[in-house]
Every structure is written in C-alpha cells, then in structure tokens.
Coordinates of C-alpha atoms in Angstrom, one line a residue:
Chain A
X1 CA 6.1 20.8 -15.2
X2 CA 3.2 21.1 -17.3
X3 CA 0.9 20.0 -14.8
X4 CA 2.2 19.9 -11.5
X5 CA 3.4 23.4 -10.3
X6 CA 4.1 24.7 -7.1
X7 CA 1.4 26.9 -7.4
X8 CA -0.6 24.1 -7.8
X9 CA 0.8 21.6 -5.2
X10 CA 0.8 24.7 -2.3
X11 CA -2.7 25.8 -3.5
X12 CA -3.9 22.5 -3.3
X13 CA -2.4 21.8 0.3
X14 CA -4.1 25.1 1.5
X15 CA -6.9 23.6 0.7
X16 CA -6.5 21.2 2.8
X17 CA -5.7 22.9 5.2
X18 CA -8.5 25.2 5.3
X19 CA -10.3 22.7 6.1
X20 CA -8.2 20.0 8.3
X21 CA -8.2 23.3 10.3
X22 CA -12.5 23.4 10.0
X23 CA -12.4 19.7 11.1
X24 CA -9.8 21.4 14.1
X25 CA -12.5 23.6 15.0
X26 CA -14.3 21.2 16.1
X27 CA -13.1 18.4 16.9
X28 CA -11.5 21.3 19.5
X29 CA -15.3 21.8 20.6
X30 CA -16.2 18.7 20.9
X31 CA -12.6 18.0 23.5
X32 CA -13.8 20.4 25.3
X33 CA -17.0 19.5 26.5
X34 CA -15.2 16.2 27.6
X35 CA -13.3 18.5 29.4
X36 CA -10.5 17.4 27.0
X37 CA -9.8 13.8 28.6
X38 CA -7.5 12.6 25.2
X39 CA -5.2 15.4 25.5
X40 CA -2.1 14.7 27.0
X41 CA -0.9 16.9 29.8
X42 CA 1.9 20.4 29.2
X43 CA 5.0 20.3 29.7
X44 CA 8.5 23.2 29.5
X45 CA 11.3 21.8 30.7
X46 CA 15.0 22.6 29.2
X47 CA 15.5 18.9 27.5
X48 CA 19.4 18.5 26.0
X49 CA 20.4 22.5 26.8
X50 CA 17.2 23.6 24.5
X51 CA 13.3 24.3 26.2
X52 CA 11.0 22.7 24.5
X53 CA 7.5 23.5 25.8
X54 CA 4.2 20.9 25.0
X55 CA 0.9 22.5 25.1
X56 CA -3.2 22.3 24.3
X57 CA -4.4 24.2 21.8
X58 CA -7.4 24.1 20.5
X59 CA -7.9 26.4 17.5
X60 CA -4.6 28.0 18.6
X61 CA -1.8 29.1 16.5
X62 CA -2.0 28.5 12.5
X63 CA -1.3 24.7 12.9
X64 CA -3.9 23.8 15.7
X65 CA -5.3 21.7 13.5
X66 CA -3.4 18.7 12.8
X67 CA -1.7 17.7 16.1
X68 CA -5.6 17.2 17.2
X69 CA -4.8 20.6 18.5
X70 CA -2.1 20.0 20.4
X71 CA 1.2 22.1 20.0
X72 CA 5.1 22.0 20.7
X73 CA 8.2 24.5 21.1
X74 CA 11.2 24.5 20.4
X75 CA 13.0 27.4 21.7
X76 CA 10.1 29.2 20.9
X77 CA 9.6 27.9 17.4
X78 CA 7.1 25.7 16.6
X79 CA 7.2 21.5 16.0
X80 CA 5.1 20.4 13.1
X81 CA 3.3 17.1 15.7
X82 CA 0.8 15.4 14.0
X83 CA -1.1 12.4 16.3
X84 CA -1.6 9.8 15.3
X85 CA -4.7 7.3 15.0
X86 CA -3.7 4.4 17.7
X87 CA -2.6 8.3 20.3
X88 CA 1.2 7.8 19.0
X89 CA 2.3 11.1 17.7
X90 CA 5.1 11.9 14.5
X91 CA 7.2 15.1 14.0
X92 CA 8.2 16.9 10.6
X93 CA 12.1 16.1 11.7
X94 CA 10.3 12.0 12.9
X95 CA 7.8 11.5 10.5
X96 CA 8.2 8.1 9.5
X97 CA 8.4 7.1 13.9
X98 CA 5.9 7.1 16.1
X99 CA 6.5 8.3 20.2
X100 CA 3.8 7.6 23.1
X101 CA 4.2 11.2 24.2
X102 CA 4.6 14.9 22.6
X103 CA 7.5 14.9 25.4
X104 CA 9.1 12.4 23.2
X105 CA 8.8 13.5 20.0
X106 CA 9.8 16.7 21.8
X107 CA 12.6 14.9 23.4
X108 CA 13.6 13.6 19.5
X109 CA 13.5 16.8 17.5
X110 CA 15.5 17.8 20.0
X111 CA 18.6 15.0 19.6
X112 CA 17.8 14.7 15.7
X113 CA 17.8 18.5 15.3
X114 CA 22.2 18.6 16.6
X115 CA 22.1 22.0 18.4
X116 CA 20.0 23.6 15.1
X117 CA 17.7 26.0 15.1
X118 CA 13.8 24.7 13.4
X119 CA 12.4 27.0 11.4
X120 CA 9.7 28.5 10.8
X121 CA 6.4 26.5 9.4
X122 CA 6.3 27.3 5.9
X123 CA 3.1 25.6 4.1
X124 CA 2.0 28.1 1.6
Chain B
X1 CA 10.2 2.2 -22.5
X2 CA 11.3 2.9 -19.5
X3 CA 12.3 0.3 -17.9
X4 CA 13.1 0.0 -14.3
X5 CA 16.3 -1.9 -12.7
X6 CA 17.5 -2.7 -9.8
X7 CA 20.0 -0.3 -8.3
X8 CA 22.2 -3.8 -8.1
X9 CA 22.5 -4.4 -11.5
X10 CA 23.3 -0.3 -12.6
X11 CA 26.5 -0.5 -15.9
X12 CA 28.4 3.2 -14.0
X13 CA 27.3 4.9 -17.0
X14 CA 23.9 4.0 -16.2
X15 CA 25.1 5.5 -12.9
X16 CA 26.5 8.5 -13.8
X17 CA 23.7 9.7 -16.4
X18 CA 21.3 9.6 -13.7
X19 CA 23.7 10.8 -11.0
X20 CA 24.3 14.0 -14.3
X21 CA 20.0 14.0 -15.1
X22 CA 19.9 14.5 -11.2
X23 CA 21.9 17.4 -10.7
X24 CA 20.3 19.1 -13.0
X25 CA 17.0 19.1 -11.7
X26 CA 18.4 19.8 -9.2
X27 CA 20.4 23.1 -10.9
X28 CA 17.2 24.8 -12.0
X29 CA 15.6 23.8 -9.6
X30 CA 12.4 21.3 -10.4
X31 CA 13.7 19.2 -8.2
X32 CA 13.2 21.4 -4.8
X33 CA 9.3 21.9 -6.3
X34 CA 8.8 17.6 -5.3
X35 CA 10.2 17.9 -2.2
X36 CA 7.8 20.9 -1.6
X37 CA 5.0 18.9 -3.2
X38 CA 5.6 16.3 -0.9
X39 CA 6.2 17.6 2.9
X40 CA 3.1 19.8 2.2
X41 CA 1.1 15.9 2.0
X42 CA 3.4 14.7 4.7
X43 CA 1.9 17.5 6.8
X44 CA -1.4 17.7 5.5
X45 CA -2.5 14.0 5.3
X46 CA -4.2 13.1 8.5
X47 CA -6.1 9.9 10.4
X48 CA -8.7 12.0 11.0
X49 CA -9.1 14.0 8.2
X50 CA -8.6 14.8 4.8
X51 CA -5.5 12.3 3.3
X52 CA -4.5 11.2 -0.6
X53 CA -0.4 11.0 0.3
X54 CA -0.5 9.2 2.7
X55 CA -1.3 6.9 5.6
X56 CA -4.3 6.5 3.7
X57 CA -5.2 3.5 0.5
X58 CA -4.1 6.1 -2.0
X59 CA -0.4 6.5 -0.6
X60 CA 0.4 3.9 -3.3
X61 CA -1.5 4.9 -6.4
X62 CA -0.5 8.7 -5.3
X63 CA 3.4 7.8 -4.9
X64 CA 3.3 6.1 -8.0
X65 CA 1.9 8.7 -10.5
X66 CA 4.4 11.0 -8.7
X67 CA 7.5 8.9 -8.6
X68 CA 5.9 9.2 -12.8
X69 CA 6.0 12.3 -13.4
X70 CA 9.6 13.2 -11.2
X71 CA 10.8 10.1 -14.1
X72 CA 9.4 12.0 -16.5
X73 CA 11.6 15.1 -15.5
X74 CA 14.6 13.2 -15.1
X75 CA 13.8 12.1 -18.7
X76 CA 13.1 15.4 -20.5
X77 CA 17.7 15.5 -18.8
X78 CA 18.3 12.6 -20.8
X79 CA 15.8 10.6 -22.4
X80 CA 17.2 7.2 -21.2
X81 CA 17.1 6.9 -17.7
X82 CA 14.8 5.3 -15.5
X83 CA 14.4 5.5 -12.3
X84 CA 15.9 2.8 -10.0
X85 CA 14.9 0.7 -7.3
X86 CA 16.4 0.0 -3.8
X87 CA 16.1 -3.8 -2.8
X88 CA 16.4 -3.4 0.4
X89 CA 15.6 -6.6 1.2
X90 CA 19.1 -7.3 -0.2
X91 CA 21.7 -4.6 -0.6
X92 CA 21.1 -4.9 3.8
X93 CA 24.4 -2.6 4.9
X94 CA 25.9 0.2 4.6
X95 CA 28.8 -0.6 2.6
X96 CA 26.6 -2.1 -0.6
X97 CA 27.4 -0.5 -3.8
X98 CA 24.0 2.2 -3.8
X99 CA 26.2 3.8 -1.3
X100 CA 29.5 3.9 -3.2
X101 CA 31.3 7.6 -3.7
X102 CA 30.8 6.4 -7.9
X103 CA 26.6 6.7 -7.3
X104 CA 24.6 8.1 -4.4
X105 CA 28.0 8.7 -1.1
X106 CA 27.5 7.0 2.1
X107 CA 26.9 7.7 5.4
X108 CA 26.9 10.8 8.1
X109 CA 30.0 11.7 9.9
X110 CA 28.9 11.0 13.0
X111 CA 29.5 14.5 14.8
X112 CA 26.5 16.5 12.5
X113 CA 25.2 13.9 10.5
X114 CA 26.9 15.2 7.0
X115 CA 27.6 13.3 3.7
X116 CA 31.0 13.5 3.2
X117 CA 31.9 11.7 0.1
X118 CA 29.6 11.5 -3.5
X119 CA 27.9 13.1 -6.0
X120 CA 25.3 15.3 -3.4
X121 CA 27.6 15.8 -0.5
X122 CA 27.7 19.9 0.3
X123 CA 31.2 19.3 -0.9
X124 CA 31.0 19.3 -3.8
X125 CA 28.4 22.6 -4.2
X126 CA 25.9 20.9 -6.0
X127 CA 22.8 19.5 -3.8
X128 CA 22.6 22.3 -1.7
X129 CA 19.2 21.4 1.1
X130 CA 16.9 24.5 0.5
X131 CA 13.8 23.4 1.7
X132 CA 15.0 22.3 5.2
X133 CA 12.5 22.1 8.7
X134 CA 15.8 23.2 10.1
X135 CA 18.3 25.6 9.5
X136 CA 21.6 22.9 7.8
X137 CA 21.7 23.3 4.2
X138 CA 23.7 20.2 3.9
X139 CA 22.6 16.4 3.0
X140 CA 22.6 13.8 6.3
X141 CA 22.4 10.4 6.7
X142 CA 22.8 7.9 9.0
X143 CA 22.4 4.5 7.7
X144 CA 21.8 1.6 10.2
X145 CA 22.1 4.3 13.0
X146 CA 21.7 2.3 16.4
X147 CA 21.1 -1.3 14.8
X148 CA 18.5 -1.0 13.6
X149 CA 17.5 -3.4 10.5
X150 CA 15.7 -3.8 7.9
X151 CA 13.3 -5.6 6.4
X152 CA 15.1 -9.1 5.5
X153 CA 13.0 -11.1 2.7
X154 CA 11.2 -13.0 4.8
X155 CA 9.1 -9.9 6.9
X156 CA 8.7 -8.7 3.3
X157 CA 6.9 -12.1 1.5
X158 CA 4.2 -12.2 5.0
X159 CA 3.2 -8.9 4.7
X160 CA 3.2 -9.5 0.4
X161 CA 1.0 -12.6 1.7
X162 CA -2.0 -10.8 2.8
X163 CA -4.9 -10.8 -0.1
X164 CA -7.0 -7.6 1.7
X165 CA -5.5 -4.4 -0.4
X166 CA -6.8 -2.0 2.0
X167 CA -9.5 -2.0 6.0
X168 CA -12.1 0.9 7.2
X169 CA -10.7 3.3 9.1
X170 CA -8.2 3.1 5.8
X171 CA -6.3 4.9 7.8
X172 CA -2.8 4.4 10.1
X173 CA -4.9 2.2 11.8
X174 CA -6.0 0.4 9.0
X175 CA -4.8 -3.6 8.6
X176 CA -4.8 -5.2 5.1
X177 CA -1.2 -4.7 2.4
X178 CA -2.0 -0.9 2.3
X179 CA -1.1 -0.2 5.7
X180 CA 0.9 -3.0 6.2
X181 CA 3.7 -2.3 3.4
X182 CA 3.3 2.1 4.1
X183 CA 4.4 0.6 8.1
X184 CA 2.2 2.2 10.6
X185 CA 1.4 -1.4 11.0
X186 CA 3.4 -4.5 12.0
X187 CA 6.5 -6.1 10.9
X188 CA 7.2 -2.0 9.6
X189 CA 8.4 -2.3 5.7
X190 CA 8.4 1.3 4.3
X191 CA 8.4 3.8 7.5
X192 CA 11.0 1.5 8.8
X193 CA 13.4 2.0 6.3
X194 CA 13.0 6.2 6.0
X195 CA 14.1 5.9 9.9
X196 CA 16.8 2.9 8.7
X197 CA 18.1 6.1 6.0
X198 CA 18.4 8.9 9.4
X199 CA 19.2 12.3 8.2
X200 CA 16.1 13.9 5.6
X201 CA 14.8 11.3 4.6
X202 CA 13.7 10.9 8.7
X203 CA 11.4 13.7 7.4
X204 CA 9.0 15.2 5.9
X205 CA 11.2 16.5 3.7
X206 CA 13.1 13.4 2.8
X207 CA 13.0 13.6 -1.1
X208 CA 16.0 15.9 -0.2
X209 CA 18.2 12.4 -0.5
X210 CA 18.1 10.7 -3.8
X211 CA 17.6 7.8 -2.6
X212 CA 13.6 9.0 -1.9
X213 CA 12.6 8.3 -5.7
X214 CA 15.5 4.1 -5.0
X215 CA 13.3 3.5 -1.7
X216 CA 10.1 4.2 -3.0
X217 CA 10.6 2.8 -6.9
X218 CA 11.2 -0.4 -4.4
X219 CA 8.2 0.2 -2.3
X220 CA 5.7 0.6 -5.6
X221 CA 7.7 -3.1 -7.3
X222 CA 6.4 -4.5 -4.1
X223 CA 2.9 -3.6 -4.7
X224 CA 2.9 -4.9 -8.4
X225 CA 4.4 -8.2 -7.1
X226 CA 1.2 -7.9 -4.3
X227 CA -0.6 -7.4 -8.1
X228 CA 0.6 -10.4 -9.4
X229 CA -0.3 -12.0 -6.6
X230 CA -3.6 -11.6 -5.6
X231 CA -5.1 -10.3 -9.4
X232 CA -8.4 -11.2 -7.7
X233 CA -7.5 -8.7 -4.7
X234 CA -9.2 -4.5 -5.7
X235 CA -8.1 -1.1 -4.6
X236 CA -9.9 -0.2 -2.0
X237 CA -12.5 1.5 -0.9
X238 CA -14.5 1.5 -4.2
X239 CA -16.3 4.1 -4.0
X240 CA -17.9 7.0 -1.4
X241 CA -16.1 6.4 1.5
X242 CA -15.3 10.2 3.1
X243 CA -12.2 12.2 3.4
X244 CA -10.4 9.1 1.3
X245 CA -9.5 8.9 -2.1
X246 CA -11.9 6.0 -3.7
X247 CA -10.8 4.4 -6.5
X248 CA -12.5 7.0 -8.6
X249 CA -11.7 9.9 -7.2
X250 CA -8.9 12.3 -8.1
X251 CA -5.7 12.6 -6.2
X252 CA -4.8 16.4 -5.5
X253 CA -2.6 18.5 -7.1
X254 CA -2.7 15.8 -10.1
X255 CA -6.6 16.2 -10.2
X256 CA -6.8 14.1 -13.1
X257 CA -5.8 11.3 -12.3
X258 CA -7.9 8.3 -10.0
X259 CA -6.3 5.7 -8.2
X260 CA -8.1 3.1 -11.4
X261 CA -5.5 5.7 -13.6
X262 CA -2.8 4.0 -11.6
X263 CA -3.7 -0.2 -11.1
X264 CA -1.3 -0.7 -14.4
X265 CA 2.6 0.2 -14.6
X266 CA 3.3 -1.2 -18.0
X267 CA 0.9 1.7 -19.3
X268 CA 4.3 3.5 -17.6
X269 CA 7.2 1.0 -17.2
X270 CA 8.2 -1.9 -16.0
X271 CA 10.3 -4.0 -14.2
X272 CA 14.7 -5.4 -15.1
X273 CA 12.5 -8.4 -14.4
X274 CA 8.9 -10.6 -14.2
X275 CA 6.9 -8.4 -11.1

C-alpha cells in the first residue's frame, strides 16, 4: 500500500482528533457560560443487566470533544458517541442511525452488544 | 479497463475470484488497514468540526478514492477482479443471490447474529474480525431485522432528482443531493442500507463486512447517474469553506487528491451499463 499506510492514515486521524480537542475545549467554555443549557442531563441506570452512565464532560476524557462534551459508559467502558447538528445522537456501534438522547443511544448499544464487552477506544 | 458490474450478473467464476481476492487481502493484513482507516474517519468527522469522509460534501469523492484504492489492492492479487455493485433497490431481500453461500453468505443466526455460511463465516476460519468495537471476532448480520425495508427505486429517483449537490452548513443538516443520498435527511438511502444489513455494517467498523464495498460501489454509481442527469450542477462548495473540503482542497489521508480529481470516474473504471 504505497499511499495509504496505516501510520499515515492514523496520523492524519490523530491530527484531526487534536484539532477537535481544541475546538471542543472552546465549545465547552462557551457552554459553561450558558450554564450548559443545551446539554442533556446525566443518567445512571442498569439496563438489561448492564450499567449505563452518561454525563456532560467538558474538556474531560480523551474523547470529550467528539460528543459535544458528553460521555457515555457501559459497564465502565467508554462508548464513543457523537452529537448530530439536529441534536440527535449516534454511537460507534450504531453509527448510521440517530437516536433522540444519549440514554437512548446507550440502550441501543446494549441491545446491539448482546452481552459483549466494549473494547477500549483506539484511534491512534 | 476496470468494469464494475451489477453483482446479480456475475458468473460463478467472477464471484469465486472476487471472494478469493478478498480472502487474500484479509490473510495478508491489508484488508484490516481499510477497516481501521474508515473507523478513524467516521469517529473524527463531526458536524461542528473538521469533516472529510462523512457528513460533508466530500463523502462522495472520499469514498470514491477509498474504493479505487481497495480495488487496486484486489487487482494486485487478481488483475481480472473489479468491485461489483449491489443495487439494493432491485435485490431487496435476504433471498437475493448476493447472500447465497457461494458469495457473501446469509444473515446471522438469531442467538448472537453470527453469520453461519459462506466464505466469511467464522467457521470458515478465514475471516477473523480483528478491528472491532467490542469483543466479538465473528462476522455478524441481521438482514432486514425488525421489518426494516431497503430504499425503493422511487425513493432513490426522488433523491437523484435533486439538482443542487450540497448546501450550507455542509453537514448532516444540509439540504441537497449529497446529504439525502448519505441519508441524514429525507428518505434516507445510504445510512438506511447500513442499518438494514446490521451487525458490523451498522457500526463504525462497517468495512469488516465485504458488502460494504458493494454498497458503496452502488452509492458511487448513483453519484455518476446524478452527474449525468444534472450536467450543469457542480461539486460544492467551490472554495474558502472552514472545516470542509472544497473542490480543489486535498483530502486526508492521501493529501494528494482533491474532489475535482474524483469527478470523472471513467478515468478509473466504467460501469456495465451507462450511468
């Protein structure tokens, strides 16, 4: 593969992630000024036998920027989530199907996983 | 010259050679680098930030380049292989020959979604899922689960009729052809097919399922058909757009190819029937 080496592809993605982290920090600062009115509330429940948690995470966590400053965990492992422009949510295990809330996307992930463990996010 | 054919028209020999080339790329590790690249982009492309592979105007030229590169790898194994396309408006059920055991294999079993037949089943031993978001290492599908329906020809035609390529804000909220084809808005074509297949195809590591290439080859063909219907409609935006790949901006990860370079697919391949 002369052009698309793994190193180059991932390096490019890492550069994008770094840029997003900066943007995420700025967005988080702006959101704090507005008392995070746009952020969904935290949640913590056991759904189909698994603990799902969601919380605003401004600038925190190694993926704080991607979800618009919101992180979701299943049994303690981070589920990569992303907020769409219209306010809907997707996750890495349901990446083509928007859900209304982070809780809904977490529940959908539990259903999709059928008991399997998430593996730690690796993007670099 | 590479000719991309409708999967339904392939001979048994063409199917076998395509499958064998896929298995060889898998064996050498080259296949999984494509899965890794796709997932890295799908996780980093955001509506409010830098976006290249998805939810942006470059969704179509990015995937065109991605498929050309993959097809070149297949052809390094077998020069006579070309990517077939899956016209899901016509071959719309799990009974299609696409899903037969001599080609991609069928849907997953109900218990765990595992594909049990065909060359990509875990039992075949040739298709470990190494780049995954969870601990399961077998290919999964749930074709049409929950009564989901693939897009119809009429729905697809309604999107092909849209004369504007893309529109501000150049993301998942946009009006225009690109976002309706991608599926974040409107009748939903591309995204809905990923969801219909289920399993890894519904995730960020969707190229783990070989049908990814056949799905995107058809999306690519729809782009060509749209161009033929709207010869006066250019790729947009033209220049100076933050976070978005303009017509003559280079695209990551290659950094040496622009959307303008990708507009004419006939420089790289043709289709079995005129677009």
